[in-house]
Amino acid sequence: MNYTNLLIEVDADNILTLTINRPQALNALNRLTIQELEDFFTKAYKNYEQVSGIIITGAGEKAFVAGADIKEFLELDGDGGAQLAQKGQNVFFSIENFHKPVIALVNGFALGGGCELAMSCHMRVATENAKFGQPEVNLGLIPGYGGTQRLIQYIGKGKAMELLMTADMIGAAEAHTHGLVNHVTPAGEGMGKAKEILKKISTKGPVAISKIIETVNAYFDKNQDGFAREVVEFGHTTRTQDFVEGATAFVEKRRADFKGN
Ligand code: CAA
């Protein structure tokens, strides 16, 4: 698959790395990049069904993603802003609800839409130079790709209000303290950590992993009862071949060989 602003690489362990590749603009999410992310997470991923998980990162040493592309904002008029936000939110929902684990490897600035992209992933690994923030108020804007909603989920309302209103950036260590990132690594070691997590997950039942994503997300979906969804999906997993294999392997004291059905 060839994209202009996304690089795709699949390694020998079947882990796919998606690199946002606009280092000259600190990987800012312009319309084309959002379009390409949408294409990947709604269509093109089907060409990579063998992969066990995805890592999203930014090209270069300075930024994960420094936000939506501010230069394109100057062209917005009429309802263009609301349409842009709706489109970005839809793309980030497709990442949040993706059926395989998605880890953000935050290797520098994750600001505005970049912080929002990282928050839409299932986990975040940050290198020590990472910086997180929602600086939209500096531009007289509010976040549009889910920042006001997801930041609260990770760091709580009080701290989220502070970061959203002051536009302050926080470093990797503070982001870790507040629960925004799962792990902090020295520069150059983030990819190894993200892959280590995905490799461990790849040994588990794939259907169960997809149901974990659905049921955890159900908690945050006002249209769903998460506990009721858990009952339904637990029932679903008990009817899978993966469960038969997992339980049999336990009894036979061997490693399960899951097929994902
Ligand atoms: N959009 C477009 N271009 C951007 C950009 C962005 N979000 N962030 C950086 N760039 C560009 C710069 O314009 C510059 O390009 P030129 O060389 O052509 O001038 C290049 O990337 C390098 O950036 P700087 O020279 O500014 O680098 P720096 O080290 O001095 O500063 C920075 C780094 C603090 C991250 C600074 O670039 C910055 O503040 N960027 C904007 C961050 C921001 O406000 N993000 C939120 C955007 S709004 C949003 O995301 C809304 C939403 O929720 C959807």
PDB file of N, CA, C and O in Angstrom, residues 201-245:
ATOM      1  N   ILE A 201       0.954  -9.918  23.696  1.00  0.00           N
ATOM      2  CA  ILE A 201      -0.484 -10.000  23.384  1.00  0.00           C
ATOM      3  C   ILE A 201      -0.740 -11.008  22.261  1.00  0.00           C
ATOM      4  O   ILE A 201      -1.764 -11.695  22.255  1.00  0.00           O
ATOM      5  N   SER A 202       0.233 -11.133  21.339  1.00  0.00           N
ATOM      6  CA  SER A 202       0.026 -12.025  20.182  1.00  0.00           C
ATOM      7  C   SER A 202      -0.037 -13.495  20.588  1.00  0.00           C
ATOM      8  O   SER A 202      -0.447 -14.338  19.796  1.00  0.00           O
ATOM      9  N   THR A 203       0.373 -13.817  21.827  1.00  0.00           N
ATOM     10  CA  THR A 203       0.290 -15.217  22.278  1.00  0.00           C
ATOM     11  C   THR A 203      -1.080 -15.528  22.887  1.00  0.00           C
ATOM     12  O   THR A 203      -1.347 -16.660  23.261  1.00  0.00           O
ATOM     13  N   LYS A 204      -1.947 -14.522  23.001  1.00  0.00           N
ATOM     14  CA  LYS A 204      -3.266 -14.715  23.639  1.00  0.00           C
ATOM     15  C   LYS A 204      -4.325 -14.985  22.567  1.00  0.00           C
ATOM     16  O   LYS A 204      -4.078 -14.835  21.374  1.00  0.00           O
ATOM     17  N   GLY A 205      -5.530 -15.319  23.007  1.00  0.00           N
ATOM     18  CA  GLY A 205      -6.606 -15.608  22.066  1.00  0.00           C
ATOM     19  C   GLY A 205      -7.026 -14.342  21.320  1.00  0.00           C
ATOM     20  O   GLY A 205      -7.477 -13.377  21.945  1.00  0.00           O
ATOM     21  N   PRO A 206      -6.894 -14.321  19.983  1.00  0.00           N
ATOM     22  CA  PRO A 206      -7.215 -13.094  19.224  1.00  0.00           C
ATOM     23  C   PRO A 206      -8.665 -12.638  19.366  1.00  0.00           C
ATOM     24  O   PRO A 206      -8.929 -11.435  19.422  1.00  0.00           O
ATOM     25  N   VAL A 207      -9.612 -13.591  19.428  1.00  0.00           N
ATOM     26  CA  VAL A 207     -11.011 -13.161  19.587  1.00  0.00           C
ATOM     27  C   VAL A 207     -11.177 -12.484  20.951  1.00  0.00           C
ATOM     28  O   VAL A 207     -11.806 -11.431  21.073  1.00  0.00           O
ATOM     29  N   ALA A 208     -10.574 -13.087  21.972  1.00  0.00           N
ATOM     30  CA  ALA A 208     -10.664 -12.488  23.314  1.00  0.00           C
ATOM     31  C   ALA A 208     -10.062 -11.079  23.332  1.00  0.00           C
ATOM     32  O   ALA A 208     -10.627 -10.159  23.937  1.00  0.00           O
ATOM     33  N   ILE A 209      -8.947 -10.901  22.638  1.00  0.00           N
ATOM     34  CA  ILE A 209      -8.320  -9.562  22.603  1.00  0.00           C
ATOM     35  C   ILE A 209      -9.279  -8.557  21.965  1.00  0.00           C
ATOM     36  O   ILE A 209      -9.481  -7.449  22.485  1.00  0.00           O
ATOM     37  N   SER A 210      -9.925  -8.944  20.859  1.00  0.00           N
ATOM     38  CA  SER A 210     -10.847  -8.006  20.198  1.00  0.00           C
ATOM     39  C   SER A 210     -12.048  -7.701  21.105  1.00  0.00           C
ATOM     40  O   SER A 210     -12.558  -6.580  21.124  1.00  0.00           O
ATOM     41  N   LYS A 211     -12.460  -8.688  21.904  1.00  0.00           N
ATOM     42  CA  LYS A 211     -13.596  -8.471  22.808  1.00  0.00           C
ATOM     43  C   LYS A 211     -13.204  -7.628  24.026  1.00  0.00           C
ATOM     44  O   LYS A 211     -14.031  -6.914  24.586  1.00  0.00           O
ATOM     45  N   ILE A 212     -11.946  -7.722  24.442  1.00  0.00           N
ATOM     46  CA  ILE A 212     -11.461  -6.825  25.507  1.00  0.00           C
ATOM     47  C   ILE A 212     -11.585  -5.375  25.020  1.00  0.00           C
ATOM     48  O   ILE A 212     -12.086  -4.497  25.728  1.00  0.00           O
ATOM     49  N   ILE A 213     -11.146  -5.129  23.782  1.00  0.00           N
ATOM     50  CA  ILE A 213     -11.206  -3.759  23.234  1.00  0.00           C
ATOM     51  C   ILE A 213     -12.665  -3.282  23.201  1.00  0.00           C
ATOM     52  O   ILE A 213     -12.984  -2.172  23.649  1.00  0.00           O
ATOM     53  N   GLU A 214     -13.566  -4.128  22.720  1.00  0.00           N
ATOM     54  CA  GLU A 214     -14.981  -3.733  22.620  1.00  0.00           C
ATOM     55  C   GLU A 214     -15.607  -3.469  23.984  1.00  0.00           C
ATOM     56  O   GLU A 214     -16.332  -2.490  24.169  1.00  0.00           O
ATOM     57  N   THR A 215     -15.330  -4.349  24.956  1.00  0.00           N
ATOM     58  CA  THR A 215     -16.013  -4.192  26.247  1.00  0.00           C
ATOM     59  C   THR A 215     -15.433  -3.027  27.059  1.00  0.00           C
ATOM     60  O   THR A 215     -16.177  -2.305  27.720  1.00  0.00           O
ATOM     61  N   VAL A 216     -14.121  -2.841  26.994  1.00  0.00           N
ATOM     62  CA  VAL A 216     -13.542  -1.691  27.719  1.00  0.00           C
ATOM     63  C   VAL A 216     -14.082  -0.394  27.106  1.00  0.00           C
ATOM     64  O   VAL A 216     -14.509   0.523  27.821  1.00  0.00           O
ATOM     65  N   ASN A 217     -14.113  -0.326  25.775  1.00  0.00           N
ATOM     66  CA  ASN A 217     -14.646   0.883  25.134  1.00  0.00           C
ATOM     67  C   ASN A 217     -16.123   1.091  25.443  1.00  0.00           C
ATOM     68  O   ASN A 217     -16.600   2.234  25.479  1.00  0.00           O
ATOM     69  N   ALA A 218     -16.853  -0.009  25.690  1.00  0.00           N
ATOM     70  CA  ALA A 218     -18.290   0.109  25.985  1.00  0.00           C
ATOM     71  C   ALA A 218     -18.527   0.925  27.251  1.00  0.00           C
ATOM     72  O   ALA A 218     -19.529   1.638  27.374  1.00  0.00           O
ATOM     73  N   TYR A 219     -17.582   0.853  28.198  1.00  0.00           N
ATOM     74  CA  TYR A 219     -17.722   1.621  29.451  1.00  0.00           C
ATOM     75  C   TYR A 219     -17.850   3.107  29.161  1.00  0.00           C
ATOM     76  O   TYR A 219     -18.570   3.831  29.842  1.00  0.00           O
ATOM     77  N   PHE A 220     -17.117   3.564  28.132  1.00  0.00           N
ATOM     78  CA  PHE A 220     -17.083   5.004  27.844  1.00  0.00           C
ATOM     79  C   PHE A 220     -18.135   5.426  26.819  1.00  0.00           C
ATOM     80  O   PHE A 220     -18.195   6.585  26.440  1.00  0.00           O
ATOM     81  N   ASP A 221     -18.945   4.463  26.364  1.00  0.00           N
ATOM     82  CA  ASP A 221     -19.961   4.743  25.347  1.00  0.00           C
ATOM     83  C   ASP A 221     -21.308   4.923  26.048  1.00  0.00           C
ATOM     84  O   ASP A 221     -21.856   3.967  26.609  1.00  0.00           O
ATOM     85  N   LYS A 222     -21.838   6.148  26.011  1.00  0.00           N
ATOM     86  CA  LYS A 222     -23.064   6.446  26.763  1.00  0.00           C
ATOM     87  C   LYS A 222     -24.268   5.649  26.246  1.00  0.00           C
ATOM     88  O   LYS A 222     -25.281   5.548  26.912  1.00  0.00           O
ATOM     89  N   ASN A 223     -24.144   5.096  25.034  1.00  0.00           N
ATOM     90  CA  ASN A 223     -25.258   4.318  24.483  1.00  0.00           C
ATOM     91  C   ASN A 223     -25.195   2.839  24.851  1.00  0.00           C
ATOM     92  O   ASN A 223     -26.004   2.049  24.383  1.00  0.00           O
ATOM     93  N   GLN A 224     -24.201   2.474  25.646  1.00  0.00           N
ATOM     94  CA  GLN A 224     -24.071   1.052  25.978  1.00  0.00           C
ATOM     95  C   GLN A 224     -23.998   0.851  27.485  1.00  0.00           C
ATOM     96  O   GLN A 224     -23.506   1.710  28.218  1.00  0.00           O
ATOM     97  N   ASP A 225     -24.450  -0.343  27.923  1.00  0.00           N
ATOM     98  CA  ASP A 225     -24.245  -0.793  29.301  1.00  0.00           C
ATOM     99  C   ASP A 225     -23.049  -1.742  29.257  1.00  0.00           C
ATOM    100  O   ASP A 225     -23.156  -2.859  28.743  1.00  0.00           O
ATOM    101  N   GLY A 226     -21.925  -1.282  29.772  1.00  0.00           N
ATOM    102  CA  GLY A 226     -20.689  -2.059  29.671  1.00  0.00           C
ATOM    103  C   GLY A 226     -20.781  -3.422  30.346  1.00  0.00           C
ATOM    104  O   GLY A 226     -20.244  -4.413  29.843  1.00  0.00           O
ATOM    105  N   PHE A 227     -21.454  -3.471  31.510  1.00  0.00           N
ATOM    106  CA  PHE A 227     -21.574  -4.761  32.208  1.00  0.00           C
ATOM    107  C   PHE A 227     -22.396  -5.744  31.363  1.00  0.00           C
ATOM    108  O   PHE A 227     -22.049  -6.915  31.248  1.00  0.00           O
ATOM    109  N   ALA A 228     -23.507  -5.236  30.773  1.00  0.00           N
ATOM    110  CA  ALA A 228     -24.343  -6.100  29.937  1.00  0.00           C
ATOM    111  C   ALA A 228     -23.543  -6.570  28.719  1.00  0.00           C
ATOM    112  O   ALA A 228     -23.623  -7.738  28.308  1.00  0.00           O
ATOM    113  N   ARG A 229     -22.750  -5.671  28.163  1.00  0.00           N
ATOM    114  CA  ARG A 229     -21.925  -6.042  26.998  1.00  0.00           C
ATOM    115  C   ARG A 229     -20.913  -7.116  27.390  1.00  0.00           C
ATOM    116  O   ARG A 229     -20.635  -8.040  26.623  1.00  0.00           O
ATOM    117  N   GLU A 230     -20.371  -6.985  28.608  1.00  0.00           N
ATOM    118  CA  GLU A 230     -19.403  -7.992  29.061  1.00  0.00           C
ATOM    119  C   GLU A 230     -20.056  -9.375  29.134  1.00  0.00           C
ATOM    120  O   GLU A 230     -19.450 -10.387  28.729  1.00  0.00           O
ATOM    121  N   VAL A 231     -21.294  -9.439  29.621  1.00  0.00           N
ATOM    122  CA  VAL A 231     -22.003 -10.724  29.696  1.00  0.00           C
ATOM    123  C   VAL A 231     -22.139 -11.334  28.300  1.00  0.00           C
ATOM    124  O   VAL A 231     -21.834 -12.508  28.071  1.00  0.00           O
ATOM    125  N   VAL A 232     -22.568 -10.497  27.340  1.00  0.00           N
ATOM    126  CA  VAL A 232     -22.764 -10.978  25.970  1.00  0.00           C
ATOM    127  C   VAL A 232     -21.444 -11.477  25.381  1.00  0.00           C
ATOM    128  O   VAL A 232     -21.369 -12.572  24.799  1.00  0.00           O
ATOM    129  N   GLU A 233     -20.384 -10.688  25.543  1.00  0.00           N
ATOM    130  CA  GLU A 233     -19.111 -11.043  24.901  1.00  0.00           C
ATOM    131  C   GLU A 233     -18.420 -12.198  25.622  1.00  0.00           C
ATOM    132  O   GLU A 233     -17.701 -12.986  25.000  1.00  0.00           O
ATOM    133  N   PHE A 234     -18.641 -12.314  26.946  1.00  0.00           N
ATOM    134  CA  PHE A 234     -18.122 -13.490  27.650  1.00  0.00           C
ATOM    135  C   PHE A 234     -18.758 -14.737  27.037  1.00  0.00           C
ATOM    136  O   PHE A 234     -18.080 -15.721  26.721  1.00  0.00           O
ATOM    137  N   GLY A 235     -20.099 -14.657  26.856  1.00  0.00           N
ATOM    138  CA  GLY A 235     -20.812 -15.774  26.221  1.00  0.00           C
ATOM    139  C   GLY A 235     -20.253 -16.072  24.842  1.00  0.00           C
ATOM    140  O   GLY A 235     -20.047 -17.233  24.474  1.00  0.00           O
ATOM    141  N   HIS A 236     -19.974 -15.013  24.089  1.00  0.00           N
ATOM    142  CA  HIS A 236     -19.399 -15.189  22.746  1.00  0.00           C
ATOM    143  C   HIS A 236     -18.065 -15.944  22.835  1.00  0.00           C
ATOM    144  O   HIS A 236     -17.829 -16.890  22.086  1.00  0.00           O
ATOM    145  N   THR A 237     -17.204 -15.522  23.753  1.00  0.00           N
ATOM    146  CA  THR A 237     -15.868 -16.158  23.810  1.00  0.00           C
ATOM    147  C   THR A 237     -15.965 -17.625  24.239  1.00  0.00           C
ATOM    148  O   THR A 237     -15.142 -18.438  23.828  1.00  0.00           O
ATOM    149  N   THR A 238     -16.993 -17.977  25.049  1.00  0.00           N
ATOM    150  CA  THR A 238     -17.097 -19.392  25.458  1.00  0.00           C
ATOM    151  C   THR A 238     -17.490 -20.292  24.290  1.00  0.00           C
ATOM    152  O   THR A 238     -17.369 -21.507  24.387  1.00  0.00           O
ATOM    153  N   ARG A 239     -17.969 -19.684  23.201  1.00  0.00           N
ATOM    154  CA  ARG A 239     -18.369 -20.494  22.036  1.00  0.00           C
ATOM    155  C   ARG A 239     -17.294 -20.522  20.943  1.00  0.00           C
ATOM    156  O   ARG A 239     -17.541 -20.981  19.840  1.00  0.00           O
ATOM    157  N   THR A 240     -16.097 -20.002  21.238  1.00  0.00           N
ATOM    158  CA  THR A 240     -15.054 -19.957  20.200  1.00  0.00           C
ATOM    159  C   THR A 240     -14.145 -21.185  20.258  1.00  0.00           C
ATOM    160  O   THR A 240     -14.002 -21.824  21.314  1.00  0.00           O
ATOM    161  N   GLN A 241     -13.529 -21.466  19.117  1.00  0.00           N
ATOM    162  CA  GLN A 241     -12.499 -22.519  19.066  1.00  0.00           C
ATOM    163  C   GLN A 241     -11.285 -22.102  19.900  1.00  0.00           C
ATOM    164  O   GLN A 241     -10.600 -22.948  20.470  1.00  0.00           O
ATOM    165  N   ASP A 242     -11.042 -20.793  19.958  1.00  0.00           N
ATOM    166  CA  ASP A 242      -9.920 -20.308  20.778  1.00  0.00           C
ATOM    167  C   ASP A 242     -10.097 -20.751  22.225  1.00  0.00           C
ATOM    168  O   ASP A 242      -9.130 -21.155  22.894  1.00  0.00           O
ATOM    169  N   PHE A 243     -11.337 -20.675  22.721  1.00  0.00           N
ATOM    170  CA  PHE A 243     -11.577 -21.076  24.112  1.00  0.00           C
ATOM    171  C   PHE A 243     -11.351 -22.584  24.279  1.00  0.00           C
ATOM    172  O   PHE A 243     -10.717 -23.030  25.252  1.00  0.00           O
ATOM    173  N   VAL A 244     -11.837 -23.371  23.324  1.00  0.00           N
ATOM    174  CA  VAL A 244     -11.622 -24.828  23.388  1.00  0.00           C
ATOM    175  C   VAL A 244     -10.120 -25.113  23.437  1.00  0.00           C
ATOM    176  O   VAL A 244      -9.631 -25.886  24.266  1.00  0.00           O
ATOM    177  N   GLU A 245      -9.383 -24.436  22.541  1.00  0.00           N
ATOM    178  CA  GLU A 245      -7.935 -24.643  22.476  1.00  0.00           C
ATOM    179  C   GLU A 245      -7.253 -24.165  23.766  1.00  0.00           C
ATOM    180  O   GLU A 245      -6.392 -24.864  24.315  1.00  0.00           O
TER     181      GLU A 245
END
